[in-house]
Amino acid sequence: DTEVTQTPKHLVMGMTNKKSLKCEQHMGHRAMYWYKQKAKKPPELMFVYSYEKLSINESVPSRFSPECPNSSLLNLHLHALQPEDSALYLCASSPLGKGTEAFFGQGTRLTVV
Amino acid sequence: GQSLEQPSEVTAVEGAIVQINCTYQTSGFYGLSWYQQHDGGAPTFLSYNALDGLEETGRFSSFLSRSDSYGYLLLQELQMKDSASYFCAVRTGGGNKLTFGTGTQLKVEL
């Protein structure tokens, strides 16, 4: 199974809502990532988890809160978002190591209204 | 900081060969990867170069020159399905940080 599964596929939320994005992989990868991607732009790294611990936070606003409950799951909790946060949110996983391939989920298309 | 620059758009005809360049400035460089992303899809891994030289995988080849901070992706025998965005990416930060280049949109025409 070389799949990274993200749910939901689409999400519309108001600026006062709280929602969560979920990501799951069963490849035994110990590195998991959240990226944000705007249209016609590259994926922009947000967070990296290594061995279920947050190892990189790319100065992401606190209205985005990541969580890694176990080695297969990665969540992104959203609260008080702004319309400019509307984007495709991609989850990825990879084995730890320098040249390893990252596997991406299909993403959650988020619209903040 | 880090920067990875690519041409924004490349157009080629079916059956042709196209080269997508990537120049980078980064610290703690481990290697250069290439990813393909179709509209509405997820990025998928194409290749990785840790050392100077050419790596070949089917119709795709990737080249790296560490001394020039430069790499390229070569696509041969272009097919319509190759129309997509292509990103170079570097691993830094002990290998766990994967940062993407600006991206190149490839359009393959008949």
mmCIF file of C-alpha atoms in Angstrom:
data_model
loop_
_atom_site.group_PDB
_atom_site.id
_atom_site.type_symbol
_atom_site.label_atom_id
_atom_site.label_comp_id
_atom_site.label_asym_id
_atom_site.label_seq_id
_atom_site.Cartn_x
_atom_site.Cartn_y
_atom_site.Cartn_z
ATOM 1 C CA ASP A 1 0.000 0.000 0.000
ATOM 2 C CA THR A 2 1.759 3.159 -1.212
ATOM 3 C CA GLU A 3 -1.103 5.452 -0.492
ATOM 4 C CA VAL A 4 -1.480 8.556 1.617
ATOM 5 C CA THR A 5 -5.148 9.176 2.330
ATOM 6 C CA GLN A 6 -6.474 12.616 3.168
ATOM 7 C CA THR A 7 -9.939 13.520 4.364
ATOM 8 C CA PRO A 8 -12.007 15.431 3.602
ATOM 9 C CA LYS A 9 -11.342 16.091 -0.078
ATOM 10 C CA HIS A 10 -13.160 19.424 0.071
ATOM 11 C CA LEU A 11 -13.945 21.680 3.025
ATOM 12 C CA VAL A 12 -15.751 24.989 3.259
ATOM 13 C CA MET A 13 -15.528 26.702 6.621
ATOM 14 C CA GLY A 14 -16.394 30.042 8.133
ATOM 15 C CA MET A 15 -13.831 32.244 9.813
ATOM 16 C CA THR A 16 -15.171 31.353 13.269
ATOM 17 C CA ASN A 17 -15.289 27.596 12.702
ATOM 18 C CA LYS A 18 -12.983 24.906 14.016
ATOM 19 C CA LYS A 19 -12.235 22.000 11.706
ATOM 20 C CA SER A 20 -9.591 19.310 11.283
ATOM 21 C CA LEU A 21 -7.854 17.796 8.294
ATOM 22 C CA LYS A 22 -6.785 14.177 8.533
ATOM 23 C CA CYS A 23 -4.006 12.215 6.884
ATOM 24 C CA GLU A 24 -3.217 8.513 7.113
ATOM 25 C CA GLN A 25 -0.431 6.304 5.758
ATOM 26 C CA HIS A 26 0.418 2.660 6.339
ATOM 27 C CA MET A 27 3.826 2.512 4.702
ATOM 28 C CA GLY A 28 5.714 2.679 7.998
ATOM 29 C CA HIS A 29 7.129 6.088 7.146
ATOM 30 C CA ARG A 30 8.458 7.974 10.162
ATOM 31 C CA ALA A 31 8.448 11.434 8.521
ATOM 32 C CA MET A 32 5.161 13.199 7.786
ATOM 33 C CA TYR A 33 4.587 16.628 6.315
ATOM 34 C CA TRP A 34 1.932 19.283 5.834
ATOM 35 C CA TYR A 35 2.169 21.548 2.783
ATOM 36 C CA LYS A 36 -0.010 24.417 1.598
ATOM 37 C CA GLN A 37 -0.408 25.004 -2.132
ATOM 38 C CA LYS A 38 -2.020 27.966 -3.835
ATOM 39 C CA ALA A 39 -3.054 27.789 -7.483
ATOM 40 C CA LYS A 40 -0.139 27.868 -9.943
ATOM 41 C CA LYS A 41 2.355 27.911 -7.043
ATOM 42 C CA PRO A 42 4.679 25.265 -5.565
ATOM 43 C CA PRO A 43 3.804 23.345 -2.403
ATOM 44 C CA GLU A 44 4.917 25.404 0.588
ATOM 45 C CA LEU A 45 6.192 23.474 3.598
ATOM 46 C CA MET A 46 4.297 24.095 6.855
ATOM 47 C CA PHE A 47 5.262 21.346 9.314
ATOM 48 C CA VAL A 48 7.444 18.228 9.517
ATOM 49 C CA TYR A 49 7.029 15.421 12.031
ATOM 50 C CA SER A 50 9.833 12.922 12.634
ATOM 51 C CA TYR A 51 9.111 9.926 14.853
ATOM 52 C CA GLU A 52 5.793 11.542 15.801
ATOM 53 C CA LYS A 53 7.530 14.658 17.118
ATOM 54 C CA LEU A 54 7.295 18.083 15.526
ATOM 55 C CA SER A 55 10.733 18.761 14.057
ATOM 56 C CA ILE A 56 10.069 21.695 11.720
ATOM 57 C CA ASN A 57 7.544 24.527 11.940
ATOM 58 C CA GLU A 58 8.005 26.992 9.108
ATOM 59 C CA SER A 59 6.729 29.948 11.152
ATOM 60 C CA VAL A 60 3.134 28.954 10.526
ATOM 61 C CA PRO A 61 0.441 31.072 12.260
ATOM 62 C CA SER A 62 -0.979 29.507 15.412
ATOM 63 C CA ARG A 63 -4.427 29.229 13.842
ATOM 64 C CA PHE A 64 -2.945 26.087 12.250
ATOM 65 C CA SER A 65 -2.201 23.407 14.849
ATOM 66 C CA PRO A 66 -0.667 20.087 13.804
ATOM 67 C CA GLU A 67 -0.946 16.840 15.718
ATOM 68 C CA CYS A 68 0.591 13.412 15.190
ATOM 69 C CA PRO A 69 -1.324 10.934 17.396
ATOM 70 C CA ASN A 70 0.651 7.917 16.154
ATOM 71 C CA SER A 71 3.030 6.851 13.412
ATOM 72 C CA SER A 72 0.224 6.446 10.847
ATOM 73 C CA LEU A 73 -1.880 9.539 11.469
ATOM 74 C CA LEU A 74 -1.356 13.247 11.026
ATOM 75 C CA ASN A 75 -3.961 15.918 11.756
ATOM 76 C CA LEU A 76 -4.110 19.629 11.063
ATOM 77 C CA HIS A 77 -6.475 21.526 13.345
ATOM 78 C CA LEU A 78 -7.859 24.762 11.941
ATOM 79 C CA HIS A 79 -9.316 27.635 13.942
ATOM 80 C CA ALA A 80 -10.196 31.234 13.126
ATOM 81 C CA LEU A 81 -8.854 31.034 9.598
ATOM 82 C CA GLN A 82 -8.790 33.888 7.134
ATOM 83 C CA PRO A 83 -9.999 33.873 3.509
ATOM 84 C CA GLU A 84 -6.355 34.015 2.360
ATOM 85 C CA ASP A 85 -5.853 30.602 3.986
ATOM 86 C CA SER A 86 -7.980 29.081 1.240
ATOM 87 C CA ALA A 87 -5.705 26.629 -0.590
ATOM 88 C CA LEU A 88 -4.973 22.976 -1.270
ATOM 89 C CA TYR A 89 -3.502 21.343 1.835
ATOM 90 C CA LEU A 90 -1.262 18.402 1.039
ATOM 91 C CA CYS A 91 -0.045 15.734 3.406
ATOM 92 C CA ALA A 92 3.049 13.689 2.579
ATOM 93 C CA SER A 93 5.096 10.943 4.155
ATOM 94 C CA SER A 94 8.545 9.514 3.553
ATOM 95 C CA PRO A 95 11.069 7.253 5.152
ATOM 96 C CA LEU A 96 13.577 9.230 7.174
ATOM 97 C CA GLY A 97 16.706 9.871 5.159
ATOM 98 C CA LYS A 98 18.313 12.174 2.709
ATOM 99 C CA GLY A 99 17.270 10.890 -0.680
ATOM 100 C CA THR A 100 13.963 9.313 -0.001
ATOM 101 C CA GLU A 101 10.851 9.683 -2.069
ATOM 102 C CA ALA A 102 7.957 11.576 -0.524
ATOM 103 C CA PHE A 103 4.474 10.217 -1.139
ATOM 104 C CA PHE A 104 1.679 12.782 -1.306
ATOM 105 C CA GLY A 105 -2.013 12.531 -0.632
ATOM 106 C CA GLN A 106 -4.555 14.031 -3.030
ATOM 107 C CA GLY A 107 -5.032 16.975 -0.705
ATOM 108 C CA THR A 108 -7.900 18.805 0.934
ATOM 109 C CA ARG A 109 -9.267 21.757 -1.024
ATOM 110 C CA LEU A 110 -10.066 24.312 1.695
ATOM 111 C CA THR A 111 -12.235 27.366 1.173
ATOM 112 C CA VAL A 112 -12.596 29.888 3.997
ATOM 113 C CA VAL A 113 -15.650 32.116 3.713
ATOM 114 C CA GLY B 1 17.297 31.252 3.034
ATOM 115 C CA GLN B 2 16.780 28.908 0.173
ATOM 116 C CA SER B 3 15.774 29.528 -3.411
ATOM 117 C CA LEU B 4 15.142 27.182 -6.308
ATOM 118 C CA GLU B 5 14.446 28.822 -9.640
ATOM 119 C CA GLN B 6 12.825 27.210 -12.685
ATOM 120 C CA PRO B 7 11.390 28.554 -15.942
ATOM 121 C CA SER B 8 7.693 29.215 -15.443
ATOM 122 C CA GLU B 9 6.499 27.607 -18.661
ATOM 123 C CA VAL B 10 7.813 25.376 -21.430
ATOM 124 C CA THR B 11 5.955 24.290 -24.573
ATOM 125 C CA ALA B 12 6.987 21.398 -26.825
ATOM 126 C CA VAL B 13 5.461 19.105 -29.423
ATOM 127 C CA GLU B 14 4.623 15.456 -28.994
ATOM 128 C CA GLY B 15 7.629 13.221 -29.618
ATOM 129 C CA ALA B 16 10.152 15.953 -28.897
ATOM 130 C CA ILE B 17 12.747 16.251 -26.128
ATOM 131 C CA VAL B 18 12.487 18.977 -23.501
ATOM 132 C CA GLN B 19 14.824 20.087 -20.712
ATOM 133 C CA ILE B 20 13.606 21.807 -17.544
ATOM 134 C CA ASN B 21 16.330 23.608 -15.622
ATOM 135 C CA CYS B 22 16.633 24.270 -11.900
ATOM 136 C CA THR B 23 19.164 26.520 -10.192
ATOM 137 C CA TYR B 24 19.313 26.537 -6.438
ATOM 138 C CA GLN B 25 20.833 28.351 -3.492
ATOM 139 C CA THR B 26 20.642 26.478 -0.249
ATOM 140 C CA SER B 27 22.638 25.391 2.754
ATOM 141 C CA GLY B 28 22.982 21.841 3.945
ATOM 142 C CA PHE B 29 22.250 20.424 0.493
ATOM 143 C CA TYR B 30 21.764 16.662 0.292
ATOM 144 C CA GLY B 31 20.322 16.173 -3.145
ATOM 145 C CA LEU B 32 17.901 17.292 -5.830
ATOM 146 C CA SER B 33 14.584 15.602 -6.538
ATOM 147 C CA TRP B 34 12.010 16.079 -9.268
ATOM 148 C CA TYR B 35 8.236 15.821 -8.887
ATOM 149 C CA GLN B 36 5.401 15.883 -11.416
ATOM 150 C CA GLN B 37 1.970 17.291 -10.630
ATOM 151 C CA HIS B 38 -1.032 17.149 -12.931
ATOM 152 C CA ASP B 39 -3.799 19.716 -12.490
ATOM 153 C CA GLY B 40 -5.904 18.711 -9.495
ATOM 154 C CA GLY B 41 -3.520 15.902 -8.593
ATOM 155 C CA ALA B 42 -0.856 15.134 -6.032
ATOM 156 C CA PRO B 43 2.862 15.617 -6.673
ATOM 157 C CA THR B 44 4.508 12.335 -7.635
ATOM 158 C CA PHE B 45 8.194 11.537 -7.368
ATOM 159 C CA LEU B 46 10.201 11.207 -10.594
ATOM 160 C CA SER B 47 13.885 11.069 -9.691
ATOM 161 C CA TYR B 48 16.632 11.968 -7.251
ATOM 162 C CA ASN B 49 20.292 12.995 -7.682
ATOM 163 C CA ALA B 50 22.677 13.092 -4.762
ATOM 164 C CA LEU B 51 25.884 13.079 -6.799
ATOM 165 C CA ASP B 52 26.981 14.844 -9.963
ATOM 166 C CA GLY B 53 25.918 13.226 -13.174
ATOM 167 C CA LEU B 54 22.978 11.819 -15.025
ATOM 168 C CA GLU B 55 20.320 9.448 -13.671
ATOM 169 C CA GLU B 56 18.070 7.747 -16.208
ATOM 170 C CA THR B 57 14.632 6.312 -15.535
ATOM 171 C CA GLY B 58 12.819 5.352 -18.693
ATOM 172 C CA ARG B 59 11.898 8.428 -20.719
ATOM 173 C CA PHE B 60 12.998 10.716 -17.895
ATOM 174 C CA SER B 61 16.584 11.622 -16.996
ATOM 175 C CA SER B 62 17.843 13.992 -14.349
ATOM 176 C CA PHE B 63 21.206 15.707 -14.093
ATOM 177 C CA LEU B 64 22.990 17.411 -11.220
ATOM 178 C CA SER B 65 26.071 19.624 -10.987
ATOM 179 C CA ARG B 66 26.724 20.398 -7.338
ATOM 180 C CA SER B 67 29.560 22.806 -8.161
ATOM 181 C CA ASP B 68 27.216 24.874 -10.338
ATOM 182 C CA SER B 69 24.175 24.479 -8.030
ATOM 183 C CA TYR B 70 22.280 23.406 -11.099
ATOM 184 C CA GLY B 71 20.210 20.507 -12.275
ATOM 185 C CA TYR B 72 17.817 19.626 -15.030
ATOM 186 C CA LEU B 73 15.082 17.166 -15.903
ATOM 187 C CA LEU B 74 15.117 15.775 -19.435
ATOM 188 C CA LEU B 75 11.936 14.331 -20.870
ATOM 189 C CA GLN B 76 12.216 12.349 -24.085
ATOM 190 C CA GLU B 77 9.585 11.137 -26.543
ATOM 191 C CA LEU B 78 7.096 13.586 -25.116
ATOM 192 C CA GLN B 79 3.499 12.444 -24.828
ATOM 193 C CA MET B 80 0.361 14.469 -24.274
ATOM 194 C CA LYS B 81 0.051 12.963 -20.795
ATOM 195 C CA ASP B 82 3.356 14.625 -19.849
ATOM 196 C CA SER B 83 1.549 17.989 -19.785
ATOM 197 C CA ALA B 84 1.848 18.864 -16.106
ATOM 198 C CA SER B 85 3.780 20.989 -13.645
ATOM 199 C CA TYR B 86 7.294 19.872 -12.775
ATOM 200 C CA PHE B 87 9.047 20.860 -9.565
ATOM 201 C CA CYS B 88 12.618 20.447 -8.466
ATOM 202 C CA ALA B 89 13.015 20.008 -4.716
ATOM 203 C CA VAL B 90 15.905 19.909 -2.260
ATOM 204 C CA ARG B 91 16.307 18.041 0.984
ATOM 205 C CA THR B 92 18.006 19.986 3.763
ATOM 206 C CA GLY B 93 17.712 20.204 7.540
ATOM 207 C CA GLY B 94 19.246 16.799 8.166
ATOM 208 C CA GLY B 95 17.346 15.391 5.222
ATOM 209 C CA ASN B 96 13.849 15.843 6.602
ATOM 210 C CA LYS B 97 13.030 19.218 5.065
ATOM 211 C CA LEU B 98 11.804 19.015 1.462
ATOM 212 C CA THR B 99 11.567 22.399 -0.250
ATOM 213 C CA PHE B 100 10.106 22.845 -3.717
ATOM 214 C CA GLY B 101 11.235 25.055 -6.589
ATOM 215 C CA THR B 102 9.073 27.603 -8.330
ATOM 216 C CA GLY B 103 7.719 25.025 -10.765
ATOM 217 C CA THR B 104 7.567 24.709 -14.551
ATOM 218 C CA GLN B 105 4.330 24.188 -16.424
ATOM 219 C CA LEU B 106 4.965 21.925 -19.409
ATOM 220 C CA LYS B 107 2.510 22.016 -22.289
ATOM 221 C CA VAL B 108 2.794 19.277 -24.885
ATOM 222 C CA GLU B 109 1.130 20.059 -28.199
ATOM 223 C CA LEU B 110 0.300 17.886 -31.195
#
